PDB file of C-alpha atoms in Angstrom:
ATOM      1  CA  MET A 981      19.863   7.778  -3.105  1.00  0.00           C
ATOM      2  CA  GLN A 982      20.288   5.214  -0.366  1.00  0.00           C
ATOM      3  CA  ILE A 983      17.707   2.586   0.643  1.00  0.00           C
ATOM      4  CA  ARG A 984      18.303   0.811   3.927  1.00  0.00           C
ATOM      5  CA  VAL A 985      16.750  -2.651   4.318  1.00  0.00           C
ATOM      6  CA  LEU A 986      15.481  -2.649   7.860  1.00  0.00           C
ATOM      7  CA  GLY A 987      13.504  -5.856   7.491  1.00  0.00           C
ATOM      8  CA  CYS A 988      12.640  -8.214   4.634  1.00  0.00           C
ATOM      9  CA  SER A 989      11.336 -11.402   6.237  1.00  0.00           C
ATOM     10  CA  GLY A 990       7.830 -12.776   5.978  1.00  0.00           C
ATOM     11  CA  ALA A 991       7.673 -13.432   9.740  1.00  0.00           C
ATOM     12  CA  ILE A 992       9.849 -13.125  12.828  1.00  0.00           C
ATOM     13  CA  ALA A 993      12.566 -15.333  14.279  1.00  0.00           C
ATOM     14  CA  LYS A 994      16.123 -14.643  15.460  1.00  0.00           C
ATOM     15  CA  ASP A 995      17.679 -12.160  13.025  1.00  0.00           C
ATOM     16  CA  CYS A 996      14.450 -12.091  10.985  1.00  0.00           C
ATOM     17  CA  ARG A 997      12.660  -8.763  10.820  1.00  0.00           C
ATOM     18  CA  THR A 998       9.527  -8.008   8.867  1.00  0.00           C
ATOM     19  CA  THR A 999       9.274  -5.643   5.916  1.00  0.00           C
ATOM     20  CA  SER A1000      10.530  -2.083   6.188  1.00  0.00           C
ATOM     21  CA  PHE A1001      12.731   0.089   3.973  1.00  0.00           C
ATOM     22  CA  LEU A1002      14.215   3.491   4.856  1.00  0.00           C
ATOM     23  CA  ILE A1003      14.474   5.834   1.852  1.00  0.00           C
ATOM     24  CA  GLY A1004      17.155   8.418   2.722  1.00  0.00           C
ATOM     25  CA  ASP A1005      16.416   9.679   6.245  1.00  0.00           C
ATOM     26  CA  ARG A1006      12.812  10.785   6.126  1.00  0.00           C
ATOM     27  CA  ILE A1007      10.711   8.248   4.211  1.00  0.00           C
ATOM     28  CA  LEU A1008       9.769   4.779   5.410  1.00  0.00           C
ATOM     29  CA  ILE A1009       8.172   2.207   3.156  1.00  0.00           C
ATOM     30  CA  ASP A1010       6.214  -0.231   5.343  1.00  0.00           C
ATOM     31  CA  ALA A1011       6.691  -0.351   9.086  1.00  0.00           C
ATOM     32  CA  GLY A1012       7.482  -3.921   9.980  1.00  0.00           C
ATOM     33  CA  THR A1013       9.542  -5.034  12.959  1.00  0.00           C
ATOM     34  CA  GLY A1014      12.784  -3.933  11.286  1.00  0.00           C
ATOM     35  CA  VAL A1015      11.971  -0.357  12.331  1.00  0.00           C
ATOM     36  CA  GLY A1016      12.977  -1.355  15.866  1.00  0.00           C
ATOM     37  CA  ASP A1017      16.652  -1.446  14.793  1.00  0.00           C
ATOM     38  CA  LEU A1018      16.653   2.310  14.241  1.00  0.00           C
ATOM     39  CA  THR A1019      17.927   4.595  16.928  1.00  0.00           C
ATOM     40  CA  LEU A1020      15.484   7.012  18.550  1.00  0.00           C
ATOM     41  CA  GLU A1021      17.089   9.873  16.663  1.00  0.00           C
ATOM     42  CA  GLU A1022      16.743   8.019  13.356  1.00  0.00           C
ATOM     43  CA  MET A1023      13.052   7.269  14.046  1.00  0.00           C
ATOM     44  CA  GLY A1024      12.526  10.903  14.960  1.00  0.00           C
ATOM     45  CA  ARG A1025      13.676  12.051  11.529  1.00  0.00           C
ATOM     46  CA  ILE A1026      11.032  10.012   9.703  1.00  0.00           C
ATOM     47  CA  ASP A1027       8.349  12.379   8.344  1.00  0.00           C
ATOM     48  CA  HIS A1028       6.577  10.021   5.942  1.00  0.00           C
ATOM     49  CA  VAL A1029       5.476   6.392   6.174  1.00  0.00           C
ATOM     50  CA  LEU A1030       4.102   4.731   3.036  1.00  0.00           C
ATOM     51  CA  LEU A1031       2.205   1.499   3.526  1.00  0.00           C
ATOM     52  CA  THR A1032       1.703  -1.226   0.933  1.00  0.00           C
ATOM     53  CA  HIS A1033      -1.261  -2.727   2.851  1.00  0.00           C
ATOM     54  CA  SER A1034      -2.700  -3.340   6.257  1.00  0.00           C
ATOM     55  CA  HIS A1035      -1.274  -6.734   7.243  1.00  0.00           C
ATOM     56  CA  LEU A1036       0.458  -6.868  10.620  1.00  0.00           C
ATOM     57  CA  ASP A1037       3.949  -7.744   9.358  1.00  0.00           C
ATOM     58  CA  HIS A1038       3.935  -4.448   7.405  1.00  0.00           C
ATOM     59  CA  ILE A1039       2.534  -2.161  10.124  1.00  0.00           C
ATOM     60  CA  ALA A1040       3.557  -3.755  13.439  1.00  0.00           C
ATOM     61  CA  ALA A1041       6.114  -1.138  14.413  1.00  0.00           C
ATOM     62  CA  LEU A1042       4.085   1.926  13.371  1.00  0.00           C
ATOM     63  CA  PRO A1043       2.119   2.374  16.632  1.00  0.00           C
ATOM     64  CA  LEU A1044       5.230   1.814  18.782  1.00  0.00           C
ATOM     65  CA  MET A1045       7.408   4.107  16.641  1.00  0.00           C
ATOM     66  CA  LEU A1046       4.872   6.932  16.947  1.00  0.00           C
ATOM     67  CA  ASP A1047       4.771   6.453  20.673  1.00  0.00           C
ATOM     68  CA  SER A1048       8.580   6.598  20.839  1.00  0.00           C
ATOM     69  CA  VAL A1049       9.041   9.774  18.830  1.00  0.00           C
ATOM     70  CA  SER A1050       5.907  11.796  19.610  1.00  0.00           C
ATOM     71  CA  SER A1051       7.632  13.953  22.224  1.00  0.00           C
ATOM     72  CA  LEU A1052      10.555  14.638  19.878  1.00  0.00           C
ATOM     73  CA  ARG A1053       8.538  15.996  16.987  1.00  0.00           C
ATOM     74  CA  ARG A1054       6.943  19.325  16.216  1.00  0.00           C
ATOM     75  CA  SER A1055       4.894  18.084  13.238  1.00  0.00           C
ATOM     76  CA  PRO A1056       2.769  14.991  12.649  1.00  0.00           C
ATOM     77  CA  VAL A1057       4.115  11.922  10.886  1.00  0.00           C
ATOM     78  CA  GLN A1058       2.374  11.628   7.513  1.00  0.00           C
ATOM     79  CA  VAL A1059       1.039   8.103   6.876  1.00  0.00           C
ATOM     80  CA  HIS A1060       0.332   7.565   3.154  1.00  0.00           C
ATOM     81  CA  ALA A1061      -1.843   4.592   2.281  1.00  0.00           C
ATOM     82  CA  LEU A1062      -4.805   3.357   0.294  1.00  0.00           C
ATOM     83  CA  PRO A1063      -8.167   4.454   1.749  1.00  0.00           C
ATOM     84  CA  ALA A1064      -8.937   0.872   2.707  1.00  0.00           C
ATOM     85  CA  THR A1065      -5.587   0.591   4.555  1.00  0.00           C
ATOM     86  CA  ILE A1066      -6.313   3.805   6.439  1.00  0.00           C
ATOM     87  CA  GLU A1067      -9.755   2.516   7.359  1.00  0.00           C
ATOM     88  CA  ALA A1068      -8.226  -0.707   8.703  1.00  0.00           C
ATOM     89  CA  LEU A1069      -5.727   1.258  10.849  1.00  0.00           C
ATOM     90  CA  GLN A1070      -8.460   3.446  12.236  1.00  0.00           C
ATOM     91  CA  MET A1071     -10.785   0.552  12.966  1.00  0.00           C
ATOM     92  CA  HIS A1072      -8.386  -2.080  14.228  1.00  0.00           C
ATOM     93  CA  VAL A1073      -5.211  -0.383  15.518  1.00  0.00           C
ATOM     94  CA  PHE A1074      -5.565   3.331  16.370  1.00  0.00           C
ATOM     95  CA  ASN A1075      -8.976   2.768  17.936  1.00  0.00           C
ATOM     96  CA  ASN A1076      -8.301   3.584  21.609  1.00  0.00           C
ATOM     97  CA  VAL A1077      -8.564  -0.107  22.407  1.00  0.00           C
ATOM     98  CA  ILE A1078      -5.515  -1.656  20.780  1.00  0.00           C
ATOM     99  CA  TRP A1079      -3.664   1.660  20.683  1.00  0.00           C
ATOM    100  CA  PRO A1080      -4.508   5.344  21.235  1.00  0.00           C
ATOM    101  CA  ASP A1081      -5.856   7.270  18.240  1.00  0.00           C
ATOM    102  CA  PHE A1082      -2.761   9.301  17.454  1.00  0.00           C
ATOM    103  CA  SER A1083      -4.653  11.185  14.737  1.00  0.00           C
ATOM    104  CA  THR A1084      -6.469  13.092  17.497  1.00  0.00           C
ATOM    105  CA  ILE A1085      -3.688  13.253  20.137  1.00  0.00           C
ATOM    106  CA  PRO A1086      -2.750  15.675  21.615  1.00  0.00           C
ATOM    107  CA  SER A1087      -5.497  17.408  19.575  1.00  0.00           C
ATOM    108  CA  GLN A1088      -7.223  17.091  16.229  1.00  0.00           C
ATOM    109  CA  ALA A1089      -5.633  20.375  15.167  1.00  0.00           C
ATOM    110  CA  SER A1090      -2.129  19.229  16.061  1.00  0.00           C
ATOM    111  CA  PRO A1091      -1.983  15.398  16.071  1.00  0.00           C
ATOM    112  CA  PHE A1092       1.005  13.016  16.163  1.00  0.00           C
ATOM    113  CA  LEU A1093      -0.318  11.233  13.038  1.00  0.00           C
ATOM    114  CA  ARG A1094      -1.946  12.533   9.893  1.00  0.00           C
ATOM    115  CA  TYR A1095      -3.366  10.254   7.156  1.00  0.00           C
ATOM    116  CA  GLN A1096      -2.684  10.953   3.451  1.00  0.00           C
ATOM    117  CA  PRO A1097      -4.726   8.748   1.138  1.00  0.00           C
ATOM    118  CA  PHE A1098      -3.613   7.813  -2.356  1.00  0.00           C
ATOM    119  CA  GLU A1099      -4.861   5.526  -5.114  1.00  0.00           C
ATOM    120  CA  THR A1100      -3.136   2.843  -7.193  1.00  0.00           C
ATOM    121  CA  GLY A1101      -1.364   4.543 -10.085  1.00  0.00           C
ATOM    122  CA  ASP A1102      -0.818   7.841  -8.233  1.00  0.00           C
ATOM    123  CA  LEU A1103       2.548   9.500  -8.722  1.00  0.00           C
ATOM    124  CA  MET A1104       3.514  11.374  -5.567  1.00  0.00           C
ATOM    125  CA  THR A1105       6.384  13.710  -4.781  1.00  0.00           C
ATOM    126  CA  ILE A1106       7.277  13.204  -1.133  1.00  0.00           C
ATOM    127  CA  ASP A1107      10.135  15.113   0.448  1.00  0.00           C
ATOM    128  CA  GLY A1108      11.501  15.753  -3.049  1.00  0.00           C
ATOM    129  CA  THR A1109      11.324  12.075  -4.079  1.00  0.00           C
ATOM    130  CA  GLU A1110       9.025  10.727  -6.785  1.00  0.00           C
ATOM    131  CA  ILE A1111       7.099   7.623  -5.680  1.00  0.00           C
ATOM    132  CA  GLU A1112       4.461   5.766  -7.691  1.00  0.00           C
ATOM    133  CA  ALA A1113       1.868   3.413  -6.239  1.00  0.00           C
ATOM    134  CA  LEU A1114       1.960   0.212  -8.343  1.00  0.00           C
ATOM    135  CA  PRO A1115      -0.757  -2.432  -8.769  1.00  0.00           C
ATOM    136  CA  ALA A1116      -0.618  -5.418  -6.424  1.00  0.00           C
ATOM    137  CA  ARG A1117      -2.916  -8.476  -6.103  1.00  0.00           C
ATOM    138  CA  HIS A1118      -3.305  -9.568  -2.475  1.00  0.00           C
ATOM    139  CA  THR A1119      -5.954 -10.684   0.002  1.00  0.00           C
ATOM    140  CA  VAL A1120      -6.534  -7.077   1.125  1.00  0.00           C
ATOM    141  CA  PRO A1121      -6.242  -3.892  -0.958  1.00  0.00           C
ATOM    142  CA  ALA A1122      -2.528  -3.454  -1.609  1.00  0.00           C
ATOM    143  CA  VAL A1123       0.079  -1.736  -3.750  1.00  0.00           C
ATOM    144  CA  GLY A1124       3.746  -1.924  -4.552  1.00  0.00           C
ATOM    145  CA  PHE A1125       5.941   1.116  -4.966  1.00  0.00           C
ATOM    146  CA  ALA A1126       8.378   2.529  -7.492  1.00  0.00           C
ATOM    147  CA  VAL A1127      10.859   5.087  -6.135  1.00  0.00           C
ATOM    148  CA  ARG A1128      12.828   7.263  -8.499  1.00  0.00           C
ATOM    149  CA  GLY A1129      16.560   7.394  -7.767  1.00  0.00           C
ATOM    150  CA  HIS A1130      19.585   8.835  -9.571  1.00  0.00           C
ATOM    151  CA  MET A1131      20.159   5.635 -11.573  1.00  0.00           C
ATOM    152  CA  GLY A1132      16.569   4.718 -12.316  1.00  0.00           C
ATOM    153  CA  TRP A1133      13.549   3.376 -10.435  1.00  0.00           C
ATOM    154  CA  TRP A1134      13.716   1.120  -7.375  1.00  0.00           C
ATOM    155  CA  VAL A1135      10.670  -1.134  -7.647  1.00  0.00           C
ATOM    156  CA  PHE A1136       9.123  -3.067  -4.769  1.00  0.00           C
ATOM    157  CA  SER A1137       6.319  -5.541  -5.600  1.00  0.00           C
ATOM    158  CA  GLY A1138       4.736  -5.510  -2.143  1.00  0.00           C
ATOM    159  CA  ASP A1139       2.790  -8.634  -1.245  1.00  0.00           C
ATOM    160  CA  THR A1140       1.273  -9.931  -4.455  1.00  0.00           C
ATOM    161  CA  GLU A1141       0.431 -12.982  -6.503  1.00  0.00           C
ATOM    162  CA  ARG A1142       0.598 -13.127 -10.322  1.00  0.00           C
ATOM    163  CA  ASN A1143      -0.290  -9.703 -11.645  1.00  0.00           C
ATOM    164  CA  GLN A1144       0.020  -8.631 -15.255  1.00  0.00           C
ATOM    165  CA  ALA A1145      -0.940  -5.014 -14.435  1.00  0.00           C
ATOM    166  CA  PHE A1146       2.229  -4.725 -12.326  1.00  0.00           C
ATOM    167  CA  TRP A1147       4.442  -5.737 -15.244  1.00  0.00           C
ATOM    168  CA  ASP A1148       2.586  -3.565 -17.719  1.00  0.00           C
ATOM    169  CA  ARG A1149       3.606  -0.568 -15.671  1.00  0.00           C
ATOM    170  CA  VAL A1150       7.069  -1.719 -14.602  1.00  0.00           C
ATOM    171  CA  ASN A1151       8.061  -2.406 -18.168  1.00  0.00           C
ATOM    172  CA  ALA A1152       7.378   1.249 -18.971  1.00  0.00           C
ATOM    173  CA  LEU A1153       9.906   2.384 -16.326  1.00  0.00           C
ATOM    174  CA  HIS A1154      13.705   2.487 -16.381  1.00  0.00           C
ATOM    175  CA  VAL A1155      14.163   0.040 -13.476  1.00  0.00           C
ATOM    176  CA  SER A1156      17.562  -0.059 -11.715  1.00  0.00           C
ATOM    177  CA  GLN A1157      16.571  -2.611  -9.032  1.00  0.00           C
ATOM    178  CA  LEU A1158      13.570  -4.890  -8.469  1.00  0.00           C
ATOM    179  CA  VAL A1159      12.585  -6.261  -5.078  1.00  0.00           C
ATOM    180  CA  ILE A1160       9.969  -9.017  -5.360  1.00  0.00           C
ATOM    181  CA  GLU A1161       8.390 -11.287  -2.865  1.00  0.00           C
ATOM    182  CA  THR A1162       8.570 -15.100  -2.795  1.00  0.00           C
ATOM    183  CA  ALA A1163       6.857 -15.974   0.480  1.00  0.00           C
ATOM    184  CA  PHE A1164       6.468 -19.757   0.185  1.00  0.00           C
ATOM    185  CA  SER A1165       8.293 -22.740  -1.243  1.00  0.00           C
ATOM    186  CA  ASN A1166       6.834 -24.862  -4.012  1.00  0.00           C
ATOM    187  CA  ARG A1167       5.787 -27.497  -1.496  1.00  0.00           C
ATOM    188  CA  GLU A1168       3.462 -24.774  -0.091  1.00  0.00           C
ATOM    189  CA  ARG A1169       2.376 -23.591  -3.543  1.00  0.00           C
ATOM    190  CA  GLU A1170      -1.328 -24.158  -2.734  1.00  0.00           C
ATOM    191  CA  LEU A1171      -1.051 -22.006   0.409  1.00  0.00           C
ATOM    192  CA  ALA A1172       0.799 -19.385  -1.630  1.00  0.00           C
ATOM    193  CA  ARG A1173      -2.016 -19.404  -4.194  1.00  0.00           C
ATOM    194  CA  ARG A1174      -4.731 -19.098  -1.558  1.00  0.00           C
ATOM    195  CA  SER A1175      -2.950 -16.311   0.323  1.00  0.00           C
ATOM    196  CA  LEU A1176      -1.995 -14.518  -2.912  1.00  0.00           C
ATOM    197  CA  HIS A1177       1.750 -14.818  -2.533  1.00  0.00           C
ATOM    198  CA  LEU A1178       4.427 -16.115  -4.912  1.00  0.00           C
ATOM    199  CA  SER A1179       6.370 -19.369  -4.761  1.00  0.00           C
ATOM    200  CA  PRO A1180       9.464 -20.117  -6.925  1.00  0.00           C
ATOM    201  CA  ASP A1181       7.335 -21.594  -9.747  1.00  0.00           C
ATOM    202  CA  THR A1182       5.079 -18.572 -10.000  1.00  0.00           C
ATOM    203  CA  LEU A1183       8.072 -16.283  -9.501  1.00  0.00           C
ATOM    204  CA  ALA A1184       9.589 -17.767 -12.680  1.00  0.00           C
ATOM    205  CA  GLN A1185       6.352 -17.204 -14.527  1.00  0.00           C
ATOM    206  CA  GLU A1186       6.195 -13.612 -13.323  1.00  0.00           C
ATOM    207  CA  LEU A1187       9.801 -12.812 -14.258  1.00  0.00           C
ATOM    208  CA  ALA A1188       9.068 -14.015 -17.759  1.00  0.00           C
ATOM    209  CA  ASN A1189       6.997 -10.822 -18.139  1.00  0.00           C
ATOM    210  CA  ILE A1190      10.019  -8.553 -17.815  1.00  0.00           C
ATOM    211  CA  ASN A1191      10.907  -6.624 -21.000  1.00  0.00           C
ATOM    212  CA  THR A1192      13.864  -8.408 -22.547  1.00  0.00           C
ATOM    213  CA  ALA A1193      15.646  -5.079 -22.944  1.00  0.00           C
ATOM    214  CA  SER A1194      15.551  -4.538 -19.190  1.00  0.00           C
ATOM    215  CA  ARG A1195      18.208  -6.123 -17.055  1.00  0.00           C
ATOM    216  CA  CYS A1196      18.682  -5.202 -13.429  1.00  0.00           C
ATOM    217  CA  PRO A1197      19.367  -6.914 -10.112  1.00  0.00           C
ATOM    218  CA  ILE A1198      16.351  -8.764  -8.761  1.00  0.00           C
ATOM    219  CA  TYR A1199      16.192  -9.166  -4.979  1.00  0.00           C
ATOM    220  CA  ILE A1200      14.058 -11.859  -3.348  1.00  0.00           C
ATOM    221  CA  THR A1201      12.150 -10.730  -0.246  1.00  0.00           C
ATOM    222  CA  HIS A1202       9.465 -11.794   2.224  1.00  0.00           C
ATOM    223  CA  THR A1203      10.487 -15.431   2.584  1.00  0.00           C
ATOM    224  CA  LYS A1204       9.044 -17.211   5.583  1.00  0.00           C
ATOM    225  CA  PRO A1205      11.874 -18.056   8.041  1.00  0.00           C
ATOM    226  CA  SER A1206      10.993 -21.738   8.162  1.00  0.00           C
ATOM    227  CA  GLU A1207      10.994 -21.874   4.365  1.00  0.00           C
ATOM    228  CA  THR A1208      13.873 -19.582   3.440  1.00  0.00           C
ATOM    229  CA  GLU A1209      16.542 -22.199   2.769  1.00  0.00           C
ATOM    230  CA  LEU A1210      14.148 -24.337   0.739  1.00  0.00           C
ATOM    231  CA  ILE A1211      12.919 -21.323  -1.250  1.00  0.00           C
ATOM    232  CA  MET A1212      16.486 -20.373  -2.051  1.00  0.00           C
ATOM    233  CA  GLU A1213      17.364 -23.896  -3.150  1.00  0.00           C
ATOM    234  CA  GLU A1214      14.246 -24.156  -5.315  1.00  0.00           C
ATOM    235  CA  ILE A1215      15.072 -20.888  -7.021  1.00  0.00           C
ATOM    236  CA  ARG A1216      18.651 -22.066  -7.607  1.00  0.00           C
ATOM    237  CA  GLN A1217      17.337 -25.252  -9.210  1.00  0.00           C
ATOM    238  CA  LEU A1218      14.929 -23.285 -11.398  1.00  0.00           C
ATOM    239  CA  ASP A1219      17.767 -20.921 -12.296  1.00  0.00           C
ATOM    240  CA  GLY A1220      19.541 -23.810 -14.015  1.00  0.00           C
ATOM    241  CA  MET A1221      16.430 -25.160 -15.783  1.00  0.00           C
ATOM    242  CA  THR A1222      14.252 -22.152 -16.610  1.00  0.00           C
ATOM    243  CA  HIS A1223      15.349 -19.553 -19.126  1.00  0.00           C
ATOM    244  CA  SER A1224      13.098 -16.941 -17.487  1.00  0.00           C
ATOM    245  CA  LEU A1225      15.243 -17.236 -14.314  1.00  0.00           C
ATOM    246  CA  SER A1226      18.702 -17.980 -15.678  1.00  0.00           C
ATOM    247  CA  SER A1227      18.627 -14.820 -17.789  1.00  0.00           C
ATOM    248  CA  HIS A1228      18.240 -12.656 -14.690  1.00  0.00           C
ATOM    249  CA  ASP A1229      20.618 -11.432 -11.945  1.00  0.00           C
ATOM    250  CA  ILE A1230      18.807 -12.886  -8.896  1.00  0.00           C
ATOM    251  CA  ARG A1231      20.069 -11.957  -5.433  1.00  0.00           C
ATOM    252  CA  TRP A1232      18.950 -12.428  -1.824  1.00  0.00           C
ATOM    253  CA  LEU A1233      17.822  -9.454   0.197  1.00  0.00           C
ATOM    254  CA  GLY A1234      18.985  -9.226   3.795  1.00  0.00           C
ATOM    255  CA  ALA A1235      18.235  -6.954   6.721  1.00  0.00           C
ATOM    256  CA  GLY A1236      21.026  -4.444   7.163  1.00  0.00           C
ATOM    257  CA  GLN A1237      21.780  -4.086   3.445  1.00  0.00           C
ATOM    258  CA  THR A1238      22.038  -0.640   1.920  1.00  0.00           C
ATOM    259  CA  LEU A1239      21.055  -0.269  -1.719  1.00  0.00           C
ATOM    260  CA  GLU A1240      22.231   2.524  -3.938  1.00  0.00           C
ATOM    261  CA  VAL A1241      19.695   3.699  -6.511  1.00  0.00           C
TER     262      VAL A1241
END
């Protein structure tokens, strides 16, 4: 199974696109600005969008993508999300003020968009792919995702701060790749704490929870563009000093990468 990294930045700047992953051809995890790099034909093949949460950097391209492909499709795009995320989309985005309500256009019987709610812990089979909604701890209701591939589970933390429930579940899976956020540098650790994101120090504490029998590539995502170089340097420094980091295969995620799972 192939996973294309369309975007993995915590904000926008030149060559920085916000979070979005394309699973095969038909499943999108989050709909950040990276979706805009897909061709019209590629966007038109997406049948399912799974959202970790309602923040703008994870949903920004969804309204525009639906507008682009609506005339090319014969069935609605299925948007899978927590009930609170769906409520936020209905109230603040697809509300006929910010954007048309595509769940009722062109008709309620045959809309461009259909919502599919799930709960944390649900195991879903979507287009033949097993996907589990993992616990996340953020400022709004949120999840991460585990996607089952041929070589094991691809795990994405979503936006989260320290979260033992996430590791309790992840350690029960055969994980082939882990994508985990580190949004802020240690100099912004207080902002990271308040906004429920990780910094290098808390990343090290989180990675100490990984089962010692599990070893897989760990990809860092969601760095703020103004902080990326500093975050990378701080993680390198910790890598040499902290056993919980030096024992792991830590890599940097980049837009345009394709991961094999």
